[in-house]
Tab-separated table of C-alpha atoms in Angstrom:
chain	number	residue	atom	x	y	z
F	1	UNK	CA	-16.819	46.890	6.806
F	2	UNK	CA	-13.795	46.145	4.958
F	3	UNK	CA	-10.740	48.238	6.711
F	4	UNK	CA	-8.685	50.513	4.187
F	5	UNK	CA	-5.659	47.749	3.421
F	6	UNK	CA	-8.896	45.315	2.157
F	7	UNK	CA	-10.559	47.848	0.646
F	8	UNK	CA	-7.761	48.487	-2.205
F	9	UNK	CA	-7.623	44.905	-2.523
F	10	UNK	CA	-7.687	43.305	-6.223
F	11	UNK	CA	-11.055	41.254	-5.580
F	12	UNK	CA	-12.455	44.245	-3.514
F	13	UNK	CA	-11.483	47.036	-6.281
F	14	UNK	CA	-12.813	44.397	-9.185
F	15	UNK	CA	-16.548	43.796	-7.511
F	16	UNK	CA	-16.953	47.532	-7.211
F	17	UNK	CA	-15.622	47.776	-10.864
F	18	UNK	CA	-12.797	49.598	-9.725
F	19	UNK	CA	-8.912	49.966	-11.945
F	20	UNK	CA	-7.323	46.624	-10.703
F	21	UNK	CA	-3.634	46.139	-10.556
F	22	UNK	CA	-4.817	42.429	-11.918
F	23	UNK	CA	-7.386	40.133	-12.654
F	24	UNK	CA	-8.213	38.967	-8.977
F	25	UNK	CA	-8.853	34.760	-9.145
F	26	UNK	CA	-10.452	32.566	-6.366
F	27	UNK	CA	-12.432	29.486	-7.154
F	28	UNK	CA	-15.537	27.967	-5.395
F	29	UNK	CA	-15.059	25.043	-3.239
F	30	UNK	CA	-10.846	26.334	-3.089
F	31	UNK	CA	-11.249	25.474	0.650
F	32	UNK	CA	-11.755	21.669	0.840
F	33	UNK	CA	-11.518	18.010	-1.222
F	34	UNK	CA	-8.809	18.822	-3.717
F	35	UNK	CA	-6.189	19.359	-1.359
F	36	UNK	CA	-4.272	16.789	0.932
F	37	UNK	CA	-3.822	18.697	3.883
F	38	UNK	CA	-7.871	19.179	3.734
F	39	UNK	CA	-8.753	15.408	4.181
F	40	UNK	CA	-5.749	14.792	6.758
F	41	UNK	CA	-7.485	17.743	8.498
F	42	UNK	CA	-10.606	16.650	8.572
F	43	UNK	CA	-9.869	12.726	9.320
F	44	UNK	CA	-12.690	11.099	11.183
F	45	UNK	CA	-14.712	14.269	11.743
F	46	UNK	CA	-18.009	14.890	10.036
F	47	UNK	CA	-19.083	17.989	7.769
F	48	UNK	CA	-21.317	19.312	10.399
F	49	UNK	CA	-19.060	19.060	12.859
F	50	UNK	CA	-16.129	20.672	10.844
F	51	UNK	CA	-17.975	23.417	10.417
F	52	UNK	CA	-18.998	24.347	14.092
F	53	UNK	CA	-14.880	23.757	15.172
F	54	UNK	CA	-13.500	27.406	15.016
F	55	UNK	CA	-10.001	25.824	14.444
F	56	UNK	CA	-10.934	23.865	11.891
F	57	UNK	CA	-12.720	26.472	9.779
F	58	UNK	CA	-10.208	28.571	10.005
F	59	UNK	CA	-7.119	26.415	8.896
F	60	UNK	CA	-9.219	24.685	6.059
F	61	UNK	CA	-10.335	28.267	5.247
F	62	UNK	CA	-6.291	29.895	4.846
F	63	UNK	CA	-5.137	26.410	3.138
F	64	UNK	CA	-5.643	27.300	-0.263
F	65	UNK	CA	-4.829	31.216	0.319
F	66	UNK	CA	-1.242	29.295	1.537
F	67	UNK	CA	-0.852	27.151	-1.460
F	68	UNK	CA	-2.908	28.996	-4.445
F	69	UNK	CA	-2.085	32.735	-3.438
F	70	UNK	CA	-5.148	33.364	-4.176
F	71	UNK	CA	-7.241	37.032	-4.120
F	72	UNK	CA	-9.637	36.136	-1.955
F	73	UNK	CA	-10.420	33.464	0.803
F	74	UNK	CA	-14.349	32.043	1.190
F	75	UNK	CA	-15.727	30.881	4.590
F	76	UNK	CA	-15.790	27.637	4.808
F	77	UNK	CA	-18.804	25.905	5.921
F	78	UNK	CA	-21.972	24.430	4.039
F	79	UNK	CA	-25.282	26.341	2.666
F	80	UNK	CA	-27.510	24.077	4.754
F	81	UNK	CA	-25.311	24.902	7.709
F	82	UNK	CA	-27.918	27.243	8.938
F	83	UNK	CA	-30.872	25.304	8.712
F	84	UNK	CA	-29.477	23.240	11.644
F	85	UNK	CA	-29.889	26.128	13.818
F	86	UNK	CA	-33.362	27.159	12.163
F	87	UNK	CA	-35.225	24.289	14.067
F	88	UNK	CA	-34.467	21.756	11.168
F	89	UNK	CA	-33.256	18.463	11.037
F	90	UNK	CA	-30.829	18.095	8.276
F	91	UNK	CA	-27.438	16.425	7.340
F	92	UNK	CA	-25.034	16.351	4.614
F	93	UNK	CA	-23.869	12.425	3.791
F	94	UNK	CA	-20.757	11.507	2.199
F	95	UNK	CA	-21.442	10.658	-1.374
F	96	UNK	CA	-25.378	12.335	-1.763
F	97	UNK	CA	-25.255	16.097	-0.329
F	98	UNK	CA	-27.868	17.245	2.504
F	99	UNK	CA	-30.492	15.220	2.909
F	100	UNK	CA	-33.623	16.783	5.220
F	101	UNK	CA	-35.223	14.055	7.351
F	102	UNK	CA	-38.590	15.179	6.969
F	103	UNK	CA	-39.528	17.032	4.140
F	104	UNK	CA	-41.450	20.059	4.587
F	105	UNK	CA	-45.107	19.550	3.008
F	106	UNK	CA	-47.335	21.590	4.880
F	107	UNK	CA	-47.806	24.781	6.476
F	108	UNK	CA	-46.617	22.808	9.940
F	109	UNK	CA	-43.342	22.420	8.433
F	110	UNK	CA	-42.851	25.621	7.330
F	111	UNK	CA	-43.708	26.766	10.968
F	112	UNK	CA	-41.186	24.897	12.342
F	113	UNK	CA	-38.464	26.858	10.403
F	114	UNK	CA	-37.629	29.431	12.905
F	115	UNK	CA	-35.153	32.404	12.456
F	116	UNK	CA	-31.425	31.896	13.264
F	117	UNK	CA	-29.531	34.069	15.498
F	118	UNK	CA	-25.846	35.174	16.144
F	119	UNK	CA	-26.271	33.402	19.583
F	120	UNK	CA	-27.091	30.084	17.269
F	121	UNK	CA	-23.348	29.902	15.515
F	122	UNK	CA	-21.189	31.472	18.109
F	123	UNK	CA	-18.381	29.885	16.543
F	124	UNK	CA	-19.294	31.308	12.771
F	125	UNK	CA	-18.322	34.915	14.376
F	126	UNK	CA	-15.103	33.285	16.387
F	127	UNK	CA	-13.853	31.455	13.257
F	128	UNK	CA	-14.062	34.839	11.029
F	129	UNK	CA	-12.863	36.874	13.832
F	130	UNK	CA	-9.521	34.962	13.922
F	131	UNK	CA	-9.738	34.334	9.962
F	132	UNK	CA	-9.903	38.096	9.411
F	133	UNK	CA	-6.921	38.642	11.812
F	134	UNK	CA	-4.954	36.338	9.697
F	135	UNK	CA	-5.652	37.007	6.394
F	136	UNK	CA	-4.392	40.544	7.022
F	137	UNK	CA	-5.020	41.768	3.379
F	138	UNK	CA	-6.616	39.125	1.840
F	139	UNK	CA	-10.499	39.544	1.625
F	140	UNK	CA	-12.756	36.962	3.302
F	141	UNK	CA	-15.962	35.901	1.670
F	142	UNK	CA	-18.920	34.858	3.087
F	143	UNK	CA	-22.066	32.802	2.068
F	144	UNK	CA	-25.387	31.855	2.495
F	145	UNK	CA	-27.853	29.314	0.315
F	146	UNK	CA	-30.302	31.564	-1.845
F	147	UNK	CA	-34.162	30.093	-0.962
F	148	UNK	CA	-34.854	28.779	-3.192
F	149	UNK	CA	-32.091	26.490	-3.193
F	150	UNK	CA	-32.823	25.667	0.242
F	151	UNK	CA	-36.029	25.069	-0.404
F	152	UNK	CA	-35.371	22.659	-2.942
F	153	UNK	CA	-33.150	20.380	-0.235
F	154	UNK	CA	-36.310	20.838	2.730
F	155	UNK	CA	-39.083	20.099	-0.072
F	156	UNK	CA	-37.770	17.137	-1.685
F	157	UNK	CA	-35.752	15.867	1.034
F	158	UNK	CA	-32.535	15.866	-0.774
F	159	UNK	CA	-30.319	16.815	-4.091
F	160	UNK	CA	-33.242	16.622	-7.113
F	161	UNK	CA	-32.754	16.552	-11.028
F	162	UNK	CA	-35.890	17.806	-11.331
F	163	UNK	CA	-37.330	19.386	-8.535
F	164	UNK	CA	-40.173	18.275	-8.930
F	165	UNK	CA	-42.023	18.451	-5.572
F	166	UNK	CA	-40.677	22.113	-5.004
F	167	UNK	CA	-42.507	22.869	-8.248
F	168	UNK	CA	-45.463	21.307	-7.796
F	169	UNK	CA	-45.469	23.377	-4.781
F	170	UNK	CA	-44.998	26.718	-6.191
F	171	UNK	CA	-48.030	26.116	-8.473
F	172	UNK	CA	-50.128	23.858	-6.358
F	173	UNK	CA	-50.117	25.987	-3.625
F	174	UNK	CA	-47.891	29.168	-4.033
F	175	UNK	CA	-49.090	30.707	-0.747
F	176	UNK	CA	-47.555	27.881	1.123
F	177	UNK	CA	-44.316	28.088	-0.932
F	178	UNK	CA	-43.750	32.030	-0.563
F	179	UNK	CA	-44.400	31.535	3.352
F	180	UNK	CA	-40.797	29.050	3.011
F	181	UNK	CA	-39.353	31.059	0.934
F	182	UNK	CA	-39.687	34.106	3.007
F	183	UNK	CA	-38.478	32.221	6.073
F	184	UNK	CA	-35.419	31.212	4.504
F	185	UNK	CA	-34.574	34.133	3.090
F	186	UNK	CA	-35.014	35.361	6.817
F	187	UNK	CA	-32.613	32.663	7.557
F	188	UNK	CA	-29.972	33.537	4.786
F	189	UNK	CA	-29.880	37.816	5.965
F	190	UNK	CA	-29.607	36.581	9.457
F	191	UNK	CA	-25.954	34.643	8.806
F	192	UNK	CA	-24.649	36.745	6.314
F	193	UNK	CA	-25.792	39.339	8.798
F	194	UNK	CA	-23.048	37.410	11.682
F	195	UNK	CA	-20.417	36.756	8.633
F	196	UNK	CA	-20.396	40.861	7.711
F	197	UNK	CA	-20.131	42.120	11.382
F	198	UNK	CA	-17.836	39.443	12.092
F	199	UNK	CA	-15.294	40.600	9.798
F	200	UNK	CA	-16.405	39.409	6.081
F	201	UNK	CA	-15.761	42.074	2.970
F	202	UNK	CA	-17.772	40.690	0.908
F	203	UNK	CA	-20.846	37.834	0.683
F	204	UNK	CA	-21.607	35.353	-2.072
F	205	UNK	CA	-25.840	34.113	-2.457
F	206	UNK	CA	-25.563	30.843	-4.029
F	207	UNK	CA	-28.746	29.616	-5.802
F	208	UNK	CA	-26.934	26.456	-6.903
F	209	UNK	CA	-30.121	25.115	-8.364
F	210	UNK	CA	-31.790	28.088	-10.264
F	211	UNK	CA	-30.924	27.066	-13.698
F	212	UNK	CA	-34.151	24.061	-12.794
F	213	UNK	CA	-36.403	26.748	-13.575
F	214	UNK	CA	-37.907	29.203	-15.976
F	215	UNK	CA	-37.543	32.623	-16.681
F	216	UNK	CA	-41.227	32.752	-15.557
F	217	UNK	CA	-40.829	30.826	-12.478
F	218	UNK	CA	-37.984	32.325	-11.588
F	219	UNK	CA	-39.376	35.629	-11.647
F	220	UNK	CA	-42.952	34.915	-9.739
F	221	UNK	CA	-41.295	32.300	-7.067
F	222	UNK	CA	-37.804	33.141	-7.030
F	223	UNK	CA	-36.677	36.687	-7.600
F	224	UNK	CA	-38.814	38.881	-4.575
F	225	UNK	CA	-37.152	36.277	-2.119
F	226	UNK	CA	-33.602	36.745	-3.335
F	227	UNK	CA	-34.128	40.290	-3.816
F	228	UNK	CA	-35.452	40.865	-0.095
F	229	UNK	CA	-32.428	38.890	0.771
F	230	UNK	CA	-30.259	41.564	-0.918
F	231	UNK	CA	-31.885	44.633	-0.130
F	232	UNK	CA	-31.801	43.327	4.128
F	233	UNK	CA	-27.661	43.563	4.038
F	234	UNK	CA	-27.513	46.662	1.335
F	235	UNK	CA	-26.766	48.834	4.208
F	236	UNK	CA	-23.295	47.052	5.261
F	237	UNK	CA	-21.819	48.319	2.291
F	238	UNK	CA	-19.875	44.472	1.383
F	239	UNK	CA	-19.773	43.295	-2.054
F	240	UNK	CA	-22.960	40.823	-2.882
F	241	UNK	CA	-22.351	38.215	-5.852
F	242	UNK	CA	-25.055	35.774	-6.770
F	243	UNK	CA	-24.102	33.092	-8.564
F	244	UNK	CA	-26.212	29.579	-9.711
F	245	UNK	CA	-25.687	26.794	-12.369
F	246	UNK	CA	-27.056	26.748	-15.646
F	247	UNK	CA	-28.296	30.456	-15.127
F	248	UNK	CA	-27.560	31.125	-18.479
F	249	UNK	CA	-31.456	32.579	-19.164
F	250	UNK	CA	-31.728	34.219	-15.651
F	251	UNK	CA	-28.746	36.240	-15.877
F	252	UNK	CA	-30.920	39.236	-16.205
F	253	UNK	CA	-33.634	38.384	-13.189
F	254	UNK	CA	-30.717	37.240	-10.881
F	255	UNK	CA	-28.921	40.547	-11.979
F	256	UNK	CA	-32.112	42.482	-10.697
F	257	UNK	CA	-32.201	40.744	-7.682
F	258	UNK	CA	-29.744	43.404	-6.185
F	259	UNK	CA	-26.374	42.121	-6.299
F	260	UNK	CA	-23.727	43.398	-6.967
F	261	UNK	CA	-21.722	40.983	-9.134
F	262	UNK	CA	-22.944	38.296	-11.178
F	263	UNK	CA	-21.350	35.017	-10.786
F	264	UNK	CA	-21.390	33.287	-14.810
F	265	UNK	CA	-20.962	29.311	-15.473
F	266	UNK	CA	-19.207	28.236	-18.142
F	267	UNK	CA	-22.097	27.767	-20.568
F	268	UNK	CA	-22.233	31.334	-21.557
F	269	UNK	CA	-18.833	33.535	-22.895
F	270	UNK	CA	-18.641	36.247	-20.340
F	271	UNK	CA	-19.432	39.539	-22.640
F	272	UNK	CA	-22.824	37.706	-23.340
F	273	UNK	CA	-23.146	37.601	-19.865
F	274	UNK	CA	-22.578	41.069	-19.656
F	275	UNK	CA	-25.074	42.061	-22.734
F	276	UNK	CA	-27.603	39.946	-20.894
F	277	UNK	CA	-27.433	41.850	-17.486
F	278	UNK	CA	-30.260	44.165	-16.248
F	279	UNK	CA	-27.615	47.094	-16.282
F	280	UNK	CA	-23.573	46.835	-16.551
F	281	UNK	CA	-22.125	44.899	-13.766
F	282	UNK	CA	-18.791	43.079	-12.857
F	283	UNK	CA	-18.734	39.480	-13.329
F	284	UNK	CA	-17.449	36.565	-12.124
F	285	UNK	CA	-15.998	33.512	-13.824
F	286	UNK	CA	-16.052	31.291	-15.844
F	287	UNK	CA	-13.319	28.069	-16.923
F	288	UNK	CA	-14.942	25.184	-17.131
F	289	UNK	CA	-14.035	23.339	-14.408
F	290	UNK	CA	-13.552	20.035	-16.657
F	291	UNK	CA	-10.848	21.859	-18.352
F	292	UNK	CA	-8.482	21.666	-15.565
F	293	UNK	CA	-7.737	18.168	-16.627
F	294	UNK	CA	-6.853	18.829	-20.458
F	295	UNK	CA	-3.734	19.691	-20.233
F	296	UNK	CA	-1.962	23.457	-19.988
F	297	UNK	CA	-1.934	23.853	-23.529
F	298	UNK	CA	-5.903	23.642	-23.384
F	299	UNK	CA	-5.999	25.705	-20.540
F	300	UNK	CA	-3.853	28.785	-21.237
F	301	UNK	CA	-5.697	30.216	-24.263
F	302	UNK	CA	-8.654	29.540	-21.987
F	303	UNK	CA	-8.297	31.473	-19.798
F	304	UNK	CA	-6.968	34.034	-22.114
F	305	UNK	CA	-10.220	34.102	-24.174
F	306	UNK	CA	-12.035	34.461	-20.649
F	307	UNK	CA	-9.593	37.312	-19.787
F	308	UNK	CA	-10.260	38.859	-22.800
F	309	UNK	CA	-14.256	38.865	-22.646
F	310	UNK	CA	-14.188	39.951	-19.090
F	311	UNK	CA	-12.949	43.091	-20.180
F	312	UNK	CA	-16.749	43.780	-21.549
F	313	UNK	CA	-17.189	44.305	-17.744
F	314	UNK	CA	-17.056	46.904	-15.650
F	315	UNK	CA	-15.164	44.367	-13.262
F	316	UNK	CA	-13.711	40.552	-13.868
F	317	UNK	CA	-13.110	38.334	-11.029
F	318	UNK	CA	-11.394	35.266	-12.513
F	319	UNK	CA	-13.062	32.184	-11.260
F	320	UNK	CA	-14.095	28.509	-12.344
F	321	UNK	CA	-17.721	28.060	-14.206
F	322	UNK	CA	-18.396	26.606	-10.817
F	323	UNK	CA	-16.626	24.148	-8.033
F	324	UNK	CA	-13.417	22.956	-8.067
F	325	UNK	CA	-13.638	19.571	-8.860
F	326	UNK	CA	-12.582	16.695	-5.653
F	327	UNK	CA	-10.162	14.957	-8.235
F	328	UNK	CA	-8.466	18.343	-8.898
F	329	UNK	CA	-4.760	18.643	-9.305
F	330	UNK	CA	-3.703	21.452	-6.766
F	331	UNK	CA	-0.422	22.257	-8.893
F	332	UNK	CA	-2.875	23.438	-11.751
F	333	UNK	CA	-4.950	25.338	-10.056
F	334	UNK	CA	-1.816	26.985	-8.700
F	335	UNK	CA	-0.526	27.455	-11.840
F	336	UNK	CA	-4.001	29.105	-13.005
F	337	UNK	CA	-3.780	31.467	-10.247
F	338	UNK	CA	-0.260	32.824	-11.129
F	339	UNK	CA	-0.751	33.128	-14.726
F	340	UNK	CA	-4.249	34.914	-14.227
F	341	UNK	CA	-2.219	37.081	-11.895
F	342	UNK	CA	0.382	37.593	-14.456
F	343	UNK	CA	-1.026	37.719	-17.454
F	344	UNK	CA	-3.415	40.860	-15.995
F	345	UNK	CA	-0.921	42.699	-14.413
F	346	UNK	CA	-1.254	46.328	-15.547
């Protein structure tokens, strides 16, 4: 649980749709491949094996709170992180994304997926301990892949444009996909479980790969397995967001899977967002993350417009439409931060 320095916090006050004294602003993927100091950091040392060094979480994790001044730090580590420690064989190479070396087909495969412990990432809880003691009042945010996302890496065996194999297996044989599904999400309340005990105030459920399906699909294959997901860490009391790309038409199902805050790309103007929601909830978003190479004068009454419709909310947490790009120049995203900051400031 958040202590009562974090708990007035801009991002903190903003996801319970609280008066802010500004705008908070993080962006996804602020912790690694746009900044320097990340690669010299992690020179010669895999993704995996970043994530399981407590030191190295931890200093990747503070580097853009140190240089942006951001409202909010996110864990760093990797959705498929987990999986590693659920009995499956999976890695994450340089240039593709995680890519599962044998693809779950059968019921054997899903049986193989076995829950994961706090005794499986002892040095998840160290790394957030210490992050937590550093980042004084700055909230931490933790993560977990949504299942169906995860799904979509085990089933195909990699990144898809199509998922095709995941859907042929929701149709083909749904009673075989909802058994994966369920483990997963199993797998996703078990480390956000360790992340919120450890010291995390809030926890974001990325379904990066949502926008792949229908409205229908989404609701019958998708939406119990988030929302069990949800409803397993209601009772810590943390901030949930739930965010996913091209979500535009799901905004409303992935609203009533239980979060909290709806994370918004930058396909659809935030106070759509909003009129699209299940029931009133703070946002999160959206510049388009291509933008941040225009130029400030395409940029500024950007984020001014976004500014503007975020006040349809209940809550606005100033973010990117989704990652920060690798090419990324770190003085604009700095400069983002402190006019969001400023240009808020009640």
């Amino acid at each position: 649980m958040p202590s009562t320095s974090l708990d007035r916090s801009p991002y903190l006050l903003a996801a319970r749709g609280e008066p802010v004294p500004h705008t908070p602003v993080w962006f996804m993927r602020q912790a690694g491949r746009a900044l320097p100091e990340y690669h010299k950091a992690r020179e010669g040392i895999s993704m995996f094996e970043s994530c399981r060094r407590p030191d190295l979480v931890v200093e990747i994790t503070l580097q853009p709170v140190r240089r942006y001044g951001v409202d909010a730090a996110i864990f760093f580590s990797d959705i498929v992180t987990p999986l590693q420690f659920a009995g499956y064989d999976i890695e994450i190479k340089p240039g593709v994304g995680p890519v599962a070396a044998d693809p779950i087909r059968d019921a054997a495969g899903v049986a193989a997926v076995r829950p994961v412990t706090a005794a499986d990432v002892p040095f998840t809880t160290e790394a957030i301990q210490q992050l937590v003691s550093e980042l004084g009042g700055t909230p931490l945010i933790g993560f977990a892949g949504a299942p169906f996302t995860l799904a979509s890496y085990l089933v195909e065996g990699g990144p898809s444009k199509d998922f095709a194999r995941t859907k042929a297996m929701m149709h083909g044989n749904p009673d075989l996909w909802h058994a994966l599904a369920d483990r997963l999400a199993d797998v996703a309340i078990a480390y956000l479980a360790v992340q919120i005990e450890a010291g995390a105030s809030a926890i974001q459920l990325f379904d990066s790969w949502a926008g792949g399906l229908s409205p229908r699909d989404y609701e019958r294959f998708v939406l119990p397995h988030s929302a069990k997901v949800f409803e397993a860490i209601a009772s810590y009391g943390v901030p949930r967001v739930h965010f996913g790309v091209n979500t535009g038409e799901l905004l409303g199902l992935m609203s009533a899977a239980g979060a909290d805050v709806i994370g918004v790309d930058w396909r659809v103007p935030l106070d759509e967002a909003v009129r699209r929601l299940d029931t009133p909830k703070p946002v999160q978003g959206n510049l388009d993350p291509a933008l941040l190479f225009a130029g400030w004068e395409a940029i500024e009454p950007e984020i001014d417009r976004i500014l503007e419709e975020g006040k349809k909310a209940p809550g606005h947490i100033f973010n990117l439409g989704h990652g920060v790009p690798p090419n990324a120049d770190p003085d604009v995203l700095a400069r983002i931060v402190k006019y969001v900051q400023t240009r808020s400031a009640r």
